[in-house]
PDB file of C-alpha atoms in Angstrom:
ATOM      1  CA  MET A   2     195.255  52.244 248.927  1.00  0.00           C
ATOM      2  CA  SER A   3     195.625  55.891 249.402  1.00  0.00           C
ATOM      3  CA  ARG A   4     193.706  58.503 247.549  1.00  0.00           C
ATOM      4  CA  PRO A   5     195.240  60.171 244.701  1.00  0.00           C
ATOM      5  CA  THR A   6     196.009  63.920 245.141  1.00  0.00           C
ATOM      6  CA  LYS A   7     194.574  65.549 241.853  1.00  0.00           C
ATOM      7  CA  TYR A   8     193.808  68.704 243.262  1.00  0.00           C
ATOM      8  CA  GLN A   9     194.625  70.724 246.138  1.00  0.00           C
ATOM      9  CA  PRO A  10     191.144  70.320 248.414  1.00  0.00           C
ATOM     10  CA  GLU A  11     189.480  73.371 250.117  1.00  0.00           C
ATOM     11  CA  ARG A  12     190.490  73.697 253.857  1.00  0.00           C
ATOM     12  CA  GLY A  13     187.039  72.088 254.893  1.00  0.00           C
ATOM     13  CA  GLU A  14     187.457  69.233 253.057  1.00  0.00           C
ATOM     14  CA  ALA A  15     191.067  68.695 253.699  1.00  0.00           C
ATOM     15  CA  LYS A  16     190.076  68.747 257.237  1.00  0.00           C
ATOM     16  CA  THR A  17     187.516  66.202 256.933  1.00  0.00           C
ATOM     17  CA  ARG A  18     189.661  64.069 255.126  1.00  0.00           C
ATOM     18  CA  LEU A  19     192.508  64.045 257.753  1.00  0.00           C
ATOM     19  CA  LEU A  20     189.872  63.492 260.391  1.00  0.00           C
ATOM     20  CA  GLU A  21     188.658  60.341 258.422  1.00  0.00           C
ATOM     21  CA  ALA A  22     192.366  59.238 258.102  1.00  0.00           C
ATOM     22  CA  ALA A  23     193.125  59.641 261.685  1.00  0.00           C
ATOM     23  CA  LEU A  24     190.225  57.723 262.589  1.00  0.00           C
ATOM     24  CA  LEU A  25     191.287  54.746 260.382  1.00  0.00           C
ATOM     25  CA  LEU A  26     195.132  54.839 261.045  1.00  0.00           C
ATOM     26  CA  ILE A  27     195.152  55.440 264.698  1.00  0.00           C
ATOM     27  CA  ARG A  28     192.790  52.437 265.391  1.00  0.00           C
ATOM     28  CA  SER A  29     194.794  50.566 263.334  1.00  0.00           C
ATOM     29  CA  LYS A  30     198.479  51.656 263.948  1.00  0.00           C
ATOM     30  CA  GLY A  31     198.095  53.722 267.189  1.00  0.00           C
ATOM     31  CA  TYR A  32     198.417  57.470 267.789  1.00  0.00           C
ATOM     32  CA  SER A  33     202.180  57.238 268.278  1.00  0.00           C
ATOM     33  CA  ALA A  34     202.985  55.066 265.223  1.00  0.00           C
ATOM     34  CA  THR A  35     200.931  57.484 263.028  1.00  0.00           C
ATOM     35  CA  SER A  36     203.006  60.166 261.599  1.00  0.00           C
ATOM     36  CA  VAL A  37     201.538  63.420 259.987  1.00  0.00           C
ATOM     37  CA  ALA A  38     203.257  61.833 256.570  1.00  0.00           C
ATOM     38  CA  ASP A  39     200.832  58.714 256.921  1.00  0.00           C
ATOM     39  CA  LEU A  40     197.786  61.391 257.504  1.00  0.00           C
ATOM     40  CA  CYS A  41     198.449  63.371 254.543  1.00  0.00           C
ATOM     41  CA  GLU A  42     198.922  60.141 252.409  1.00  0.00           C
ATOM     42  CA  GLU A  43     195.872  58.614 253.718  1.00  0.00           C
ATOM     43  CA  ALA A  44     193.704  61.672 253.199  1.00  0.00           C
ATOM     44  CA  GLY A  45     195.292  62.443 250.033  1.00  0.00           C
ATOM     45  CA  VAL A  46     196.581  66.134 250.860  1.00  0.00           C
ATOM     46  CA  THR A  47     200.060  67.742 251.309  1.00  0.00           C
ATOM     47  CA  LYS A  48     201.722  68.635 254.301  1.00  0.00           C
ATOM     48  CA  GLY A  49     200.881  72.255 253.652  1.00  0.00           C
ATOM     49  CA  ALA A  50     197.552  71.308 254.039  1.00  0.00           C
ATOM     50  CA  PHE A  51     197.679  69.403 257.152  1.00  0.00           C
ATOM     51  CA  PHE A  52     199.417  72.449 258.924  1.00  0.00           C
ATOM     52  CA  HIS A  53     196.722  74.720 257.378  1.00  0.00           C
ATOM     53  CA  CYS A  54     193.946  73.005 259.084  1.00  0.00           C
ATOM     54  CA  PHE A  55     195.796  71.800 262.172  1.00  0.00           C
ATOM     55  CA  GLU A  56     198.748  73.560 264.483  1.00  0.00           C
ATOM     56  CA  ASN A  57     200.535  70.317 265.003  1.00  0.00           C
ATOM     57  CA  LYS A  58     199.639  66.321 265.488  1.00  0.00           C
ATOM     58  CA  GLU A  59     198.355  66.927 269.077  1.00  0.00           C
ATOM     59  CA  ALA A  60     195.749  69.551 267.805  1.00  0.00           C
ATOM     60  CA  LEU A  61     194.849  66.632 265.095  1.00  0.00           C
ATOM     61  CA  GLY A  62     194.297  64.133 267.920  1.00  0.00           C
ATOM     62  CA  VAL A  63     192.229  66.570 269.613  1.00  0.00           C
ATOM     63  CA  ALA A  64     189.826  67.316 266.689  1.00  0.00           C
ATOM     64  CA  ALA A  65     189.988  63.440 265.913  1.00  0.00           C
ATOM     65  CA  ALA A  66     188.416  62.718 269.502  1.00  0.00           C
ATOM     66  CA  ASN A  67     185.966  65.419 269.079  1.00  0.00           C
ATOM     67  CA  PHE A  68     185.110  64.138 265.653  1.00  0.00           C
ATOM     68  CA  TRP A  69     184.944  60.844 266.746  1.00  0.00           C
ATOM     69  CA  ALA A  70     182.281  61.858 269.706  1.00  0.00           C
ATOM     70  CA  GLU A  71     180.242  63.769 267.257  1.00  0.00           C
ATOM     71  CA  ASN A  72     179.951  60.735 264.933  1.00  0.00           C
ATOM     72  CA  THR A  73     179.472  58.164 267.359  1.00  0.00           C
ATOM     73  CA  GLY A  74     176.956  60.400 269.304  1.00  0.00           C
ATOM     74  CA  ALA A  75     174.823  60.581 266.262  1.00  0.00           C
ATOM     75  CA  PHE A  76     175.133  56.788 265.664  1.00  0.00           C
ATOM     76  CA  PHE A  77     174.079  55.824 268.909  1.00  0.00           C
ATOM     77  CA  ALA A  78     171.311  58.444 269.321  1.00  0.00           C
ATOM     78  CA  ASP A  79     169.669  56.595 266.632  1.00  0.00           C
ATOM     79  CA  ALA A  80     170.079  53.223 267.465  1.00  0.00           C
ATOM     80  CA  PRO A  81     167.245  50.575 267.800  1.00  0.00           C
ATOM     81  CA  TYR A  82     167.669  50.135 271.576  1.00  0.00           C
ATOM     82  CA  HIS A  83     166.135  53.172 272.369  1.00  0.00           C
ATOM     83  CA  GLN A  84     162.811  51.870 271.266  1.00  0.00           C
ATOM     84  CA  HIS A  85     162.148  49.757 274.346  1.00  0.00           C
ATOM     85  CA  ASP A  86     159.460  50.856 276.954  1.00  0.00           C
ATOM     86  CA  ASP A  87     160.939  49.077 279.750  1.00  0.00           C
ATOM     87  CA  PRO A  88     164.253  51.065 280.747  1.00  0.00           C
ATOM     88  CA  LEU A  89     165.754  47.917 281.899  1.00  0.00           C
ATOM     89  CA  GLU A  90     165.317  46.560 278.532  1.00  0.00           C
ATOM     90  CA  ARG A  91     166.950  49.537 276.753  1.00  0.00           C
ATOM     91  CA  ILE A  92     170.081  48.946 278.980  1.00  0.00           C
ATOM     92  CA  LEU A  93     170.278  45.176 278.032  1.00  0.00           C
ATOM     93  CA  ALA A  94     169.362  46.237 274.198  1.00  0.00           C
ATOM     94  CA  TYR A  95     172.232  48.650 274.430  1.00  0.00           C
ATOM     95  CA  VAL A  96     174.674  45.785 275.466  1.00  0.00           C
ATOM     96  CA  ALA A  97     173.209  43.684 272.829  1.00  0.00           C
ATOM     97  CA  PHE A  98     173.841  46.349 270.363  1.00  0.00           C
ATOM     98  CA  ARG A  99     177.373  46.905 271.535  1.00  0.00           C
ATOM     99  CA  LYS A 100     177.905  43.300 270.910  1.00  0.00           C
ATOM    100  CA  ALA A 101     176.245  43.240 267.522  1.00  0.00           C
ATOM    101  CA  ILE A 102     178.365  45.944 266.222  1.00  0.00           C
ATOM    102  CA  ILE A 103     181.469  43.949 267.105  1.00  0.00           C
ATOM    103  CA  ASP A 104     182.167  42.813 263.784  1.00  0.00           C
ATOM    104  CA  GLY A 105     185.081  42.806 260.948  1.00  0.00           C
ATOM    105  CA  ASP A 106     188.755  43.553 261.608  1.00  0.00           C
ATOM    106  CA  ILE A 107     189.675  44.635 265.438  1.00  0.00           C
ATOM    107  CA  SER A 108     190.425  47.925 264.121  1.00  0.00           C
ATOM    108  CA  GLU A 109     187.160  48.494 262.749  1.00  0.00           C
ATOM    109  CA  PHE A 110     185.190  47.915 265.872  1.00  0.00           C
ATOM    110  CA  THR A 111     187.452  49.175 268.771  1.00  0.00           C
ATOM    111  CA  CYS A 112     187.420  52.730 270.046  1.00  0.00           C
ATOM    112  CA  LEU A 113     189.447  55.562 268.770  1.00  0.00           C
ATOM    113  CA  VAL A 114     189.340  57.413 272.034  1.00  0.00           C
ATOM    114  CA  GLY A 115     189.970  54.337 274.102  1.00  0.00           C
ATOM    115  CA  THR A 116     193.089  53.561 271.862  1.00  0.00           C
ATOM    116  CA  MET A 117     194.555  57.213 271.874  1.00  0.00           C
ATOM    117  CA  VAL A 118     193.758  57.702 275.701  1.00  0.00           C
ATOM    118  CA  GLN A 119     195.820  54.777 276.664  1.00  0.00           C
ATOM    119  CA  GLU A 120     199.049  55.919 274.731  1.00  0.00           C
ATOM    120  CA  VAL A 121     198.820  59.701 275.629  1.00  0.00           C
ATOM    121  CA  TYR A 122     197.132  60.123 279.045  1.00  0.00           C
ATOM    122  CA  ALA A 123     200.427  61.118 280.878  1.00  0.00           C
ATOM    123  CA  ILE A 124     202.242  63.159 277.913  1.00  0.00           C
ATOM    124  CA  SER A 125     199.005  65.127 276.223  1.00  0.00           C
ATOM    125  CA  PRO A 126     196.478  66.660 278.622  1.00  0.00           C
ATOM    126  CA  ALA A 127     194.920  67.871 275.898  1.00  0.00           C
ATOM    127  CA  ILE A 128     194.232  64.732 274.000  1.00  0.00           C
ATOM    128  CA  ARG A 129     193.542  62.903 277.198  1.00  0.00           C
ATOM    129  CA  ASP A 130     190.656  65.423 278.266  1.00  0.00           C
ATOM    130  CA  ALA A 131     189.303  65.285 274.638  1.00  0.00           C
ATOM    131  CA  CYS A 132     189.099  61.436 274.981  1.00  0.00           C
ATOM    132  CA  ALA A 133     187.585  61.577 278.364  1.00  0.00           C
ATOM    133  CA  ASN A 134     184.843  63.794 277.182  1.00  0.00           C
ATOM    134  CA  SER A 135     183.908  61.341 274.649  1.00  0.00           C
ATOM    135  CA  ILE A 136     184.048  58.325 276.856  1.00  0.00           C
ATOM    136  CA  PHE A 137     182.280  59.850 280.080  1.00  0.00           C
ATOM    137  CA  GLY A 138     179.761  61.744 277.449  1.00  0.00           C
ATOM    138  CA  HIS A 139     178.940  58.449 275.927  1.00  0.00           C
ATOM    139  CA  ALA A 140     178.309  56.766 279.470  1.00  0.00           C
ATOM    140  CA  HIS A 141     176.177  59.715 280.632  1.00  0.00           C
ATOM    141  CA  THR A 142     173.767  58.990 277.726  1.00  0.00           C
ATOM    142  CA  LEU A 143     173.068  55.777 279.688  1.00  0.00           C
ATOM    143  CA  GLU A 144     172.337  57.126 283.231  1.00  0.00           C
ATOM    144  CA  ALA A 145     168.691  58.130 282.577  1.00  0.00           C
ATOM    145  CA  ASP A 146     167.684  54.703 281.546  1.00  0.00           C
ATOM    146  CA  ILE A 147     169.694  53.177 284.604  1.00  0.00           C
ATOM    147  CA  ALA A 148     168.222  55.738 287.179  1.00  0.00           C
ATOM    148  CA  ASP A 149     164.687  54.747 285.783  1.00  0.00           C
ATOM    149  CA  ALA A 150     165.141  51.127 285.914  1.00  0.00           C
ATOM    150  CA  MET A 151     166.176  51.672 289.532  1.00  0.00           C
ATOM    151  CA  LYS A 152     162.997  53.445 290.501  1.00  0.00           C
ATOM    152  CA  VAL A 153     160.959  50.584 288.475  1.00  0.00           C
ATOM    153  CA  HIS A 154     162.656  47.603 290.274  1.00  0.00           C
ATOM    154  CA  LYS A 155     162.940  49.629 293.408  1.00  0.00           C
ATOM    155  CA  LEU A 156     166.423  49.464 294.124  1.00  0.00           C
ATOM    156  CA  ASP A 157     167.982  51.327 297.062  1.00  0.00           C
ATOM    157  CA  SER A 158     171.657  50.595 296.312  1.00  0.00           C
ATOM    158  CA  VAL A 159     174.803  51.932 297.457  1.00  0.00           C
ATOM    159  CA  TRP A 160     175.822  52.279 293.891  1.00  0.00           C
ATOM    160  CA  THR A 161     174.521  54.960 291.632  1.00  0.00           C
ATOM    161  CA  ALA A 162     173.313  55.087 288.020  1.00  0.00           C
ATOM    162  CA  GLU A 163     176.374  57.142 286.952  1.00  0.00           C
ATOM    163  CA  SER A 164     178.829  54.802 288.330  1.00  0.00           C
ATOM    164  CA  LEU A 165     177.020  51.914 286.356  1.00  0.00           C
ATOM    165  CA  ALA A 166     177.107  53.727 283.379  1.00  0.00           C
ATOM    166  CA  ARG A 167     180.665  54.229 283.634  1.00  0.00           C
ATOM    167  CA  HIS A 168     181.250  50.686 284.571  1.00  0.00           C
ATOM    168  CA  THR A 169     179.554  49.579 281.296  1.00  0.00           C
ATOM    169  CA  GLN A 170     182.171  51.458 279.573  1.00  0.00           C
ATOM    170  CA  THR A 171     184.923  49.925 281.681  1.00  0.00           C
ATOM    171  CA  VAL A 172     183.830  46.501 280.414  1.00  0.00           C
ATOM    172  CA  ILE A 173     183.537  47.705 276.998  1.00  0.00           C
ATOM    173  CA  GLN A 174     186.959  49.220 276.838  1.00  0.00           C
ATOM    174  CA  GLY A 175     188.569  46.395 278.502  1.00  0.00           C
ATOM    175  CA  ALA A 176     186.844  43.895 275.901  1.00  0.00           C
ATOM    176  CA  PHE A 177     188.688  45.645 273.257  1.00  0.00           C
ATOM    177  CA  VAL A 178     191.941  45.600 274.900  1.00  0.00           C
ATOM    178  CA  LEU A 179     191.411  41.842 275.455  1.00  0.00           C
ATOM    179  CA  ALA A 180     190.253  41.476 271.638  1.00  0.00           C
ATOM    180  CA  LYS A 181     193.633  43.189 270.494  1.00  0.00           C
ATOM    181  CA  ALA A 182     195.738  41.059 273.194  1.00  0.00           C
ATOM    182  CA  GLY A 183     194.351  37.649 271.810  1.00  0.00           C
ATOM    183  CA  ASN A 184     193.666  38.935 268.265  1.00  0.00           C
ATOM    184  CA  ASP A 185     190.254  37.247 268.636  1.00  0.00           C
ATOM    185  CA  PRO A 186     187.161  39.291 268.660  1.00  0.00           C
ATOM    186  CA  SER A 187     185.218  36.801 270.453  1.00  0.00           C
ATOM    187  CA  LEU A 188     186.981  37.904 273.447  1.00  0.00           C
ATOM    188  CA  ALA A 189     185.153  40.755 273.305  1.00  0.00           C
ATOM    189  CA  THR A 190     181.926  39.472 272.680  1.00  0.00           C
ATOM    190  CA  GLU A 191     182.344  37.151 275.737  1.00  0.00           C
ATOM    191  CA  SER A 192     182.648  40.203 277.637  1.00  0.00           C
ATOM    192  CA  LEU A 193     179.607  41.848 276.638  1.00  0.00           C
ATOM    193  CA  ASP A 194     177.785  38.383 277.800  1.00  0.00           C
ATOM    194  CA  HIS A 195     179.243  38.625 281.054  1.00  0.00           C
ATOM    195  CA  LEU A 196     178.148  42.237 281.326  1.00  0.00           C
ATOM    196  CA  ASP A 197     174.597  41.225 280.259  1.00  0.00           C
ATOM    197  CA  ARG A 198     174.540  38.532 283.042  1.00  0.00           C
ATOM    198  CA  TYR A 199     175.944  41.126 285.602  1.00  0.00           C
ATOM    199  CA  ILE A 200     172.882  43.889 284.910  1.00  0.00           C
ATOM    200  CA  ARG A 201     170.338  41.157 284.944  1.00  0.00           C
ATOM    201  CA  LEU A 202     171.512  39.892 288.392  1.00  0.00           C
ATOM    202  CA  ILE A 203     171.932  43.288 289.867  1.00  0.00           C
ATOM    203  CA  PHE A 204     168.352  44.142 288.848  1.00  0.00           C
ATOM    204  CA  ASN A 205     167.016  40.679 289.516  1.00  0.00           C
ATOM    205  CA  PRO A 206     169.056  38.736 291.663  1.00  0.00           C
ATOM    206  CA  SER A 207     166.561  35.757 292.201  1.00  0.00           C
ATOM    207  CA  LYS A 208     166.900  35.306 288.018  1.00  0.00           C
ATOM    208  CA  GLY A 209     170.632  35.872 288.033  1.00  0.00           C
ATOM    209  CA  SER A 210     172.432  33.023 286.078  1.00  0.00           C
TER     210      SER A 210
END
C-alpha cells in the first residue's frame, strides 16, 4: 500500500522516501520496469518533488546505489561475524551470516546493485559505476581477514586476498540469480553452503569435504 500524500514533505524527507521506494521497487520489479510515477506513488510524493530531488531517473538510480551501499555498509559493519578472533572463522562466519539473512520474499534478500547492474551496465555508465563501487567496496571489507587467514595458514598461493574476496561476491550474486530463476530461495542457500565448503578446502586441503 502506498503512503497517502497529506502534505508536501521537505526536500530531504522526500528524497529519503524516494530512495527507500527505489530499494523496494527495483528489487521487486527491476530498474527498467520501475517508473518515476511508481516511485512517486510508493514514496507518497509528487512528480514535482521527484524532479526537485533528482534531475532524472538515472540520477535516482545512482543515488539509490549509493544509499544502498551506505545502509548495507553500516549493517555489515555491525554484524556478529567480526567478533571471532580467528580470521578464517571470521570469513566462514561471514558466509554463514549471508546465508542466515536469506529470508522472506526473494526481493527482500537480494541485492539492489546486483539487480540494477545486470540491466544497465551497457546503457548507463553512471549507474554501473555506482553499483560497482558498492559491490567491490563490500568485497574490499573482506580482504584483511582473508589476508590474515592466509598468513595464519601459511598459504603461498597464486590467488590473492583481493581475488577471493571478489569471488565470494561472485557466488553470492550468482546465488541470487539462481534463486530468482528457480523462484526458490533454497537455491541461494545451497550456493552459500558450497562457498563455505570451498573456503574450508582451500585453507585446509586435508579437511575438505
